[in-house]
């Protein structure tokens, strides 16, 4: 759970930094958010497949470890 929390915190901080820099450059909020999320819009099919498969493996491993830890606590 800590790994997921830290990953989400780092992702949120990086997005906030990117949006903040765009806002200081004089862009509006919508354009700043679009610029922060635009790398995901131009990905090709193979890149999207790799991204989602890595995310899938990350979350399934975290879920597996969480369930394993709960089973050990019950015994």
mmCIF file of C-alpha atoms in Angstrom:
data_model
loop_
_atom_site.group_PDB
_atom_site.id
_atom_site.type_symbol
_atom_site.label_atom_id
_atom_site.label_comp_id
_atom_site.label_asym_id
_atom_site.label_seq_id
_atom_site.Cartn_x
_atom_site.Cartn_y
_atom_site.Cartn_z
ATOM 1 C CA UNK A 1 0.000 0.000 0.000
ATOM 2 C CA UNK A 2 2.896 2.311 0.770
ATOM 3 C CA UNK A 3 4.366 1.748 -2.683
ATOM 4 C CA UNK A 4 1.121 2.725 -4.372
ATOM 5 C CA UNK A 5 0.761 5.769 -2.137
ATOM 6 C CA UNK A 6 4.292 6.960 -2.788
ATOM 7 C CA UNK A 7 3.922 6.378 -6.527
ATOM 8 C CA UNK A 8 0.698 8.358 -6.659
ATOM 9 C CA UNK A 9 2.246 11.118 -4.547
ATOM 10 C CA UNK A 10 5.229 11.395 -6.894
ATOM 11 C CA UNK A 11 2.984 11.364 -9.956
ATOM 12 C CA UNK A 12 0.754 14.059 -8.477
ATOM 13 C CA UNK A 13 3.755 16.176 -7.509
ATOM 14 C CA UNK A 14 5.233 15.931 -11.003
ATOM 15 C CA UNK A 15 1.916 16.902 -12.610
ATOM 16 C CA UNK A 16 1.494 19.796 -10.157
ATOM 17 C CA UNK A 17 5.004 21.040 -10.919
ATOM 18 C CA UNK A 18 4.352 20.852 -14.654
ATOM 19 C CA UNK A 19 1.035 22.681 -14.334
ATOM 20 C CA UNK A 20 2.588 25.275 -12.034
ATOM 21 C CA UNK A 21 5.366 26.026 -14.502
ATOM 22 C CA UNK A 22 2.819 26.404 -17.314
ATOM 23 C CA UNK A 23 0.724 28.746 -15.177
ATOM 24 C CA UNK A 24 3.763 30.922 -14.446
ATOM 25 C CA UNK A 25 4.359 31.121 -18.197
ATOM 26 C CA UNK A 26 0.946 32.704 -18.625
ATOM 27 C CA UNK A 27 -1.137 29.779 -19.852
ATOM 28 C CA UNK A 28 -4.623 29.132 -18.511
ATOM 29 C CA UNK A 29 -5.424 26.139 -16.317
ATOM 30 C CA UNK A 30 -7.022 24.026 -19.065
ATOM 31 C CA UNK A 31 -4.084 24.465 -21.419
ATOM 32 C CA UNK A 32 -1.655 23.678 -18.584
ATOM 33 C CA UNK A 33 -3.502 20.455 -17.756
ATOM 34 C CA UNK A 34 -3.658 19.551 -21.442
ATOM 35 C CA UNK A 35 0.118 20.034 -21.737
ATOM 36 C CA UNK A 36 0.717 17.915 -18.628
ATOM 37 C CA UNK A 37 -1.396 15.020 -19.920
ATOM 38 C CA UNK A 38 -0.646 15.323 -23.645
ATOM 39 C CA UNK A 39 2.185 12.715 -23.718
ATOM 40 C CA UNK A 40 -0.471 10.070 -23.060
ATOM 41 C CA UNK A 41 -2.538 11.314 -26.022
ATOM 42 C CA UNK A 42 0.161 10.820 -28.671
ATOM 43 C CA UNK A 43 1.189 7.299 -27.694
ATOM 44 C CA UNK A 44 0.944 4.610 -30.315
ATOM 45 C CA UNK A 45 -0.741 1.276 -29.751
ATOM 46 C CA UNK A 46 2.449 -0.580 -28.790
ATOM 47 C CA UNK A 47 3.414 2.111 -26.268
ATOM 48 C CA UNK A 48 -0.059 2.059 -24.728
ATOM 49 C CA UNK A 49 0.099 -1.735 -24.495
ATOM 50 C CA UNK A 50 3.433 -1.588 -22.649
ATOM 51 C CA UNK A 51 2.185 1.183 -20.339
ATOM 52 C CA UNK A 52 -1.009 -0.637 -19.383
ATOM 53 C CA UNK A 53 0.714 -3.994 -19.009
ATOM 54 C CA UNK A 54 3.299 -2.500 -16.643
ATOM 55 C CA UNK A 55 0.545 -0.796 -14.643
ATOM 56 C CA UNK A 56 -1.399 -4.065 -14.567
ATOM 57 C CA UNK A 57 1.601 -6.025 -13.274
ATOM 58 C CA UNK A 58 2.347 -3.342 -10.685
ATOM 59 C CA UNK A 59 -1.187 -3.343 -9.269
ATOM 60 C CA UNK A 60 -1.623 -7.122 -9.382
ATOM 61 C CA UNK A 61 1.655 -7.649 -7.531
ATOM 62 C CA UNK A 62 0.642 -5.084 -4.916
ATOM 63 C CA UNK A 63 -2.755 -6.743 -4.510
ATOM 64 C CA UNK A 64 -1.121 -10.173 -4.240
ATOM 65 C CA UNK A 65 1.263 -8.983 -1.534
ATOM 66 C CA UNK A 66 -1.575 -7.303 0.347
ATOM 67 C CA UNK A 67 -3.705 -10.458 0.282
ATOM 68 C CA UNK A 68 -0.733 -12.594 1.301
ATOM 69 C CA UNK A 69 -0.025 -10.309 4.258
ATOM 70 C CA UNK A 70 -3.670 -10.467 5.368
ATOM 71 C CA UNK A 71 -3.659 -14.269 5.203
ATOM 72 C CA UNK A 72 -0.521 -14.412 7.359
ATOM 73 C CA UNK A 73 -2.147 -12.155 9.967
ATOM 74 C CA UNK A 74 -5.197 -14.425 10.154
ATOM 75 C CA UNK A 75 -3.140 -17.558 10.865
#
